[in-house]
Amino acid sequence: MGEFIIHDCTLLTRTSGVPPVFNLRELRERLATCGRNVLYHHFCETPLVPCFDNPDYSNDFAAWALMQLGDRVLAERLGIINPYIFPDLENLREQVLEVLDERLSEVHLVPSCQPGGEFFFTEAVTVVFDTGMRAASPDRLPEAIGKMSNGSIYYHFLEARRREPVGIDDFSAWLAGFAGQEAWCAALQTVDFSFFTLTELRDELVRLLQNGGAS
Amino acid sequence: MTKLLSAYQGVVNETVISQLRQLGSRLTGRSVVHVNSTREGGGVAEILDWMILLMRDVGLDAHWEVITGNSDFFSVTKKIHNGLQGFPVNISKREWQIYREVNEENAVRLRPILKEADLVVIHDPQPAGLLGLCPDRQGKWIWRAHIDVSRPARSVWRELLPFVSGYDASIFSMSQFAQPLPHPQFLIPPSIDPMSPKNMELDPEELDSVRHQYNLAPDKPLLVQISRFDRFKDPLGVVAAYRLVRAIQPVQLVLAGGGATDDPEGKEVLDEVLEAAAGDPDIHVLLLPPDAHRTINALQRLADIVIQKSTREGFGLTVTEGLWKGKPVIGGDTGGIRLQLVNYHTGFLVNTAEGAAHRIRFLLHHESLRNKMGIKAREFVREHFLLTRQLREYLTLFHILSSGVDSSAIYI
């Protein structure tokens, strides 16, 4: 197994061209047709966006449902969706539409926001580069992670799940190529990253690995 | 003056500096020209002051050019500026002609540097006409709108559109501020410089001196709003909130701002505030000079709670300034303030004087929570609203445009 190549990434948000929405029905319509990158951005790229990470929900739709529509039921249902378990973004879209349709069938009045509270659909472009840094062997990984930028943590631990092998972070995928690293791999897969900022996530990964995989 | 990225070591994590150097190293030698309409005064000049130096420090060949114009031109561009922000203005054909002519005069002077540049960033509407006057340009041109153009006066936007639609990309501070354009529109929120006089650390002696200078009681909770005397900043609402709190517990209020005497409406609002404050020794209305950055810094640091009770706001960078000083902020539920304040985490969003009073009392009552929110607020700014983030996003944009690739992921 070769050395771990440390990449970094930076993200820049852009408008998507999808008109903003004021109520739940419009949200359903736009989500049915918006680009996959829009969907991905609002579910997965929020940790890199310069905005306060919503402490309750890590995807933008759940946060909007709570804060602007005032619909706690919808926020709870959207907030629990883990975008990384879906093999394809279209499967994620189906699940989200299912939740919205269910909610629309329950409410007597379509939840709407106040003027100024509309949801703006955005997407992002990510620039990825090789940092030139390497972890030569598994025992060097904790130290290497400790020196990573937030962009590297995002790229290797979150965005990696979108790449082959799908659903697995880069650290686990690399460690799996070495004998005797099962405890670390298992520990990494138990990290509930939804409630960490990227800085906190980096510290947590280092802590886990330094403890030999014990939480 | 030199400003180097290494000066920020310790304020931000080492990885942040390293990432910027890596991004810059892949753009080494690329020429970038920023163009705006003033070298001094105003937020754009403040940004360019540091950005040019830091871009050079990471390897770019960065330049800053300023267009020149007569008073007629700046009267027209002021009207354009107001019109873009939604105020009804009437700009005659002759005035648009002045706009074009001054851009042409500047194009003659600037064309040699602009046409050779790899990247050109044109700030705000004043120099926007330069694009069409450099037909043999070689680089990518970006229009950076620092203002909210979401609801412009239609006649103004219709006239300006041909000048800006030909750019390769534009930048807005927030989605809410953008307009549909036939090119990619990127979103880069503003940021603060943690080393500037307005935000740098201050000695306790300096804080004591400011406290003494303005007769602020050391043992009475202090509320501070730093803002122009403008109706949209709702200073009278802040006084009303203060009075509701004052009825329950001792508290003092500072309303500090500058420049009101130049602005007829500002003077009117200031007079109303002074009248509302008359006879109350615990309300301090301070009219500060434009360069009173350290005083503003000290007042924010002396505050127990920072207030920005705007009823309409652009981005509201004073909120970020308050958060950076480790203070929870009570802000109006509007504009960019919503991006920065989350109830119980970095502060509170409020809609009324009553709401502000309620949250002030809540925070004064919960000292431990207030301190925890202050710590969280400062870390939030460190992560997202320092100039290092803004520089990173500009460098990212330069990579995106230089790659010529239209993809959601670009490998460099």
Tab-separated table of C-alpha atoms in Angstrom, chain A:
chain	number	residue	atom	x	y	z
A	1	MET	CA	0.000	0.000	0.000
A	2	GLY	CA	1.371	3.418	-0.937
A	3	GLU	CA	1.554	6.510	1.181
A	4	PHE	CA	-1.523	8.599	1.949
A	5	ILE	CA	-1.578	11.595	-0.387
A	6	ILE	CA	-2.996	14.635	1.361
A	7	HIS	CA	-5.237	16.778	-0.774
A	8	ASP	CA	-6.859	20.037	0.120
A	9	CYS	CA	-9.878	21.769	-1.330
A	10	THR	CA	-11.502	25.162	-1.270
A	11	LEU	CA	-15.060	25.907	-2.147
A	12	LEU	CA	-16.762	28.876	-3.700
A	13	THR	CA	-20.515	29.266	-3.657
A	14	ARG	CA	-22.426	30.572	-6.654
A	15	THR	CA	-26.030	31.288	-7.493
A	16	SER	CA	-27.809	28.385	-9.140
A	17	GLY	CA	-30.341	30.127	-11.352
A	18	VAL	CA	-33.154	28.388	-9.473
A	19	PRO	CA	-35.654	31.030	-8.307
A	20	PRO	CA	-35.965	31.498	-4.535
A	21	VAL	CA	-38.934	29.931	-2.775
A	22	PHE	CA	-41.355	31.340	-0.230
A	23	ASN	CA	-43.326	28.284	0.819
A	24	LEU	CA	-43.291	24.528	1.133
A	25	ARG	CA	-45.081	23.857	-2.151
A	26	GLU	CA	-42.575	25.932	-4.099
A	27	LEU	CA	-39.744	24.160	-2.315
A	28	ARG	CA	-41.135	20.833	-3.449
A	29	GLU	CA	-41.416	22.031	-7.060
A	30	ARG	CA	-37.897	23.422	-7.221
A	31	LEU	CA	-36.320	20.455	-5.483
A	32	ALA	CA	-37.881	18.110	-8.002
A	33	THR	CA	-36.020	19.792	-10.845
A	34	CYS	CA	-32.958	21.536	-9.441
A	35	GLY	CA	-29.493	20.389	-10.452
A	36	ARG	CA	-27.797	17.593	-8.552
A	37	ASN	CA	-25.047	19.974	-7.469
A	38	VAL	CA	-27.643	22.201	-5.848
A	39	LEU	CA	-29.011	19.278	-3.875
A	40	TYR	CA	-25.521	18.133	-2.918
A	41	HIS	CA	-24.475	21.617	-1.872
A	42	HIS	CA	-27.362	22.187	0.516
A	43	PHE	CA	-27.004	18.750	2.091
A	44	CYS	CA	-23.264	18.166	2.166
A	45	GLU	CA	-21.190	21.269	1.611
A	46	THR	CA	-22.594	23.395	4.425
A	47	PRO	CA	-19.551	22.895	6.715
A	48	LEU	CA	-17.405	24.842	4.237
A	49	VAL	CA	-19.822	27.716	3.701
A	50	PRO	CA	-19.222	30.964	5.626
A	51	CYS	CA	-22.370	30.811	7.691
A	52	PHE	CA	-23.083	29.698	11.223
A	53	ASP	CA	-23.540	25.940	11.198
A	54	ASN	CA	-27.081	25.433	12.348
A	55	PRO	CA	-26.698	23.762	15.706
A	56	ASP	CA	-29.787	21.615	15.299
A	57	TYR	CA	-29.691	20.557	11.682
A	58	SER	CA	-26.810	20.189	9.284
A	59	ASN	CA	-28.713	20.521	6.023
A	60	ASP	CA	-30.018	23.840	4.779
A	61	PHE	CA	-33.540	22.629	4.044
A	62	ALA	CA	-34.155	21.456	7.594
A	63	ALA	CA	-32.707	24.670	8.982
A	64	TRP	CA	-34.950	26.725	6.695
A	65	ALA	CA	-38.041	24.704	7.610
A	66	LEU	CA	-37.343	25.394	11.266
A	67	MET	CA	-36.222	28.994	11.159
A	68	GLN	CA	-38.236	30.493	8.318
A	69	LEU	CA	-41.282	28.243	7.860
A	70	GLY	CA	-41.593	27.586	11.583
A	71	ASP	CA	-42.431	23.966	10.762
A	72	ARG	CA	-40.742	21.867	13.444
A	73	VAL	CA	-42.249	18.603	12.182
A	74	LEU	CA	-40.797	19.076	8.725
A	75	ALA	CA	-37.466	20.238	10.154
A	76	GLU	CA	-37.172	17.087	12.241
A	77	ARG	CA	-37.936	14.824	9.291
A	78	LEU	CA	-35.549	16.604	6.945
A	79	GLY	CA	-32.884	17.010	9.592
A	80	ILE	CA	-32.465	13.285	10.175
A	81	ILE	CA	-31.759	12.514	6.520
A	82	ASN	CA	-28.174	11.334	6.084
A	83	PRO	CA	-27.216	12.249	2.515
A	84	TYR	CA	-24.209	9.956	2.546
A	85	ILE	CA	-26.166	6.704	2.768
A	86	PHE	CA	-27.724	7.138	-0.671
A	87	PRO	CA	-25.864	5.491	-3.542
A	88	ASP	CA	-26.950	8.244	-5.886
A	89	LEU	CA	-28.109	11.836	-5.492
A	90	GLU	CA	-31.340	10.953	-7.306
A	91	ASN	CA	-32.137	8.537	-4.472
A	92	LEU	CA	-31.561	11.371	-2.029
A	93	ARG	CA	-33.865	13.599	-4.072
A	94	GLU	CA	-36.594	10.928	-4.010
A	95	GLN	CA	-36.347	10.655	-0.241
A	96	VAL	CA	-36.550	14.417	0.243
A	97	LEU	CA	-39.542	14.712	-2.085
A	98	GLU	CA	-41.235	11.904	-0.192
A	99	VAL	CA	-40.824	13.831	3.053
A	100	LEU	CA	-42.134	17.050	1.487
A	101	ASP	CA	-45.122	15.309	-0.113
A	102	GLU	CA	-46.002	13.671	3.179
A	103	ARG	CA	-45.875	16.999	4.954
A	104	LEU	CA	-47.937	18.725	2.266
A	105	SER	CA	-50.589	16.053	2.697
A	106	GLU	CA	-50.751	16.748	6.443
A	107	VAL	CA	-50.947	20.517	6.647
A	108	HIS	CA	-54.086	22.581	6.130
A	109	LEU	CA	-52.187	25.726	5.270
A	110	VAL	CA	-49.013	25.580	3.212
A	111	PRO	CA	-46.216	26.827	5.492
A	112	SER	CA	-44.758	30.071	4.143
A	113	CYS	CA	-41.965	32.389	5.188
A	114	GLN	CA	-42.037	36.081	5.939
A	115	PRO	CA	-40.669	38.461	3.264
A	116	GLY	CA	-36.881	38.304	3.452
A	117	GLY	CA	-36.921	34.736	4.712
A	118	GLU	CA	-37.050	33.036	1.327
A	119	PHE	CA	-34.782	30.102	0.502
A	120	PHE	CA	-32.068	30.813	-2.048
A	121	PHE	CA	-30.743	27.832	-3.982
A	122	THR	CA	-27.003	27.900	-4.444
A	123	GLU	CA	-24.331	25.506	-5.611
A	124	ALA	CA	-20.559	25.448	-5.361
A	125	VAL	CA	-17.393	24.878	-7.291
A	126	THR	CA	-14.618	23.046	-5.476
A	127	VAL	CA	-10.952	23.502	-6.319
A	128	VAL	CA	-8.872	20.477	-5.311
A	129	PHE	CA	-5.096	20.306	-5.083
A	130	ASP	CA	-2.311	18.057	-3.884
A	131	THR	CA	-0.678	19.652	-0.835
A	132	GLY	CA	2.562	17.773	-1.392
A	133	MET	CA	2.247	16.331	2.108
A	134	ARG	CA	2.093	12.605	2.732
A	135	ALA	CA	1.495	10.121	5.528
A	136	ALA	CA	3.978	7.338	4.898
A	137	SER	CA	2.379	4.754	7.165
A	138	PRO	CA	-0.711	4.342	9.377
A	139	ASP	CA	1.126	5.352	12.545
A	140	ARG	CA	1.879	8.733	10.941
A	141	LEU	CA	-1.771	9.369	10.104
A	142	PRO	CA	-2.911	10.977	13.400
A	143	GLU	CA	-0.120	13.548	13.224
A	144	ALA	CA	-0.894	14.226	9.563
A	145	ILE	CA	-4.604	14.697	10.274
A	146	GLY	CA	-3.742	17.065	13.100
A	147	LYS	CA	-2.020	19.344	10.599
A	148	MET	CA	-4.768	19.259	7.971
A	149	SER	CA	-6.819	22.262	6.954
A	150	ASN	CA	-10.600	22.198	7.201
A	151	GLY	CA	-10.634	21.735	3.432
A	152	SER	CA	-8.534	18.577	3.710
A	153	ILE	CA	-10.756	17.174	6.440
A	154	TYR	CA	-13.819	17.860	4.330
A	155	TYR	CA	-12.247	16.359	1.222
A	156	HIS	CA	-10.920	13.179	2.826
A	157	PHE	CA	-13.596	12.460	5.412
A	158	LEU	CA	-16.851	13.796	3.945
A	159	GLU	CA	-16.536	14.414	0.222
A	160	ALA	CA	-14.677	11.110	-0.135
A	161	ARG	CA	-17.914	9.247	0.471
A	162	ARG	CA	-19.114	10.469	-2.907
A	163	ARG	CA	-16.095	9.036	-4.696
A	164	GLU	CA	-15.105	5.411	-5.318
A	165	PRO	CA	-15.240	3.402	-3.132
A	166	VAL	CA	-18.607	5.101	-2.493
A	167	GLY	CA	-19.675	5.607	1.114
A	168	ILE	CA	-16.224	5.272	2.674
A	169	ASP	CA	-13.912	8.027	3.859
A	170	ASP	CA	-10.391	8.162	2.419
A	171	PHE	CA	-8.692	7.385	5.723
A	172	SER	CA	-10.630	4.155	6.208
A	173	ALA	CA	-10.175	3.166	2.573
A	174	TRP	CA	-6.415	3.644	2.881
A	175	LEU	CA	-6.094	1.951	6.276
A	176	ALA	CA	-8.017	-1.067	4.996
A	177	GLY	CA	-5.022	-1.846	2.804
A	178	PHE	CA	-2.877	-2.524	5.865
A	179	ALA	CA	-3.074	-5.528	8.125
A	180	GLY	CA	-4.116	-4.911	11.738
A	181	GLN	CA	-5.894	-1.582	11.238
A	182	GLU	CA	-9.419	-2.897	11.811
A	183	ALA	CA	-9.883	-1.045	15.113
A	184	TRP	CA	-9.062	2.297	13.530
A	185	CYS	CA	-11.309	1.633	10.536
A	186	ALA	CA	-14.184	0.631	12.788
A	187	ALA	CA	-13.682	3.681	14.992
A	188	LEU	CA	-13.646	6.077	12.047
A	189	GLN	CA	-16.904	4.651	10.793
A	190	THR	CA	-18.645	5.377	14.082
A	191	VAL	CA	-17.933	9.119	14.021
A	192	ASP	CA	-21.231	11.025	13.868
A	193	PHE	CA	-19.829	13.951	11.918
A	194	SER	CA	-23.153	15.797	11.620
A	195	PHE	CA	-22.636	17.572	14.908
A	196	PHE	CA	-19.035	18.659	14.498
A	197	THR	CA	-17.559	21.702	12.850
A	198	LEU	CA	-14.644	20.728	10.619
A	199	THR	CA	-12.173	21.935	13.241
A	200	GLU	CA	-13.892	19.847	15.904
A	201	LEU	CA	-14.025	16.903	13.513
A	202	ARG	CA	-10.270	17.102	12.933
A	203	ASP	CA	-9.644	17.086	16.680
A	204	GLU	CA	-12.027	14.173	17.146
A	205	LEU	CA	-10.338	12.102	14.432
A	206	VAL	CA	-6.929	12.719	15.966
A	207	ARG	CA	-8.239	11.820	19.410
A	208	LEU	CA	-9.804	8.603	18.169
A	209	LEU	CA	-6.719	7.482	16.315
A	210	GLN	CA	-4.380	8.387	19.153
A	211	ASN	CA	-6.534	6.275	21.452
A	212	GLY	CA	-6.009	3.334	19.140
A	213	GLY	CA	-9.580	3.431	17.967
A	214	ALA	CA	-11.111	3.451	21.446
A	215	SER	CA	-13.688	6.228	21.860
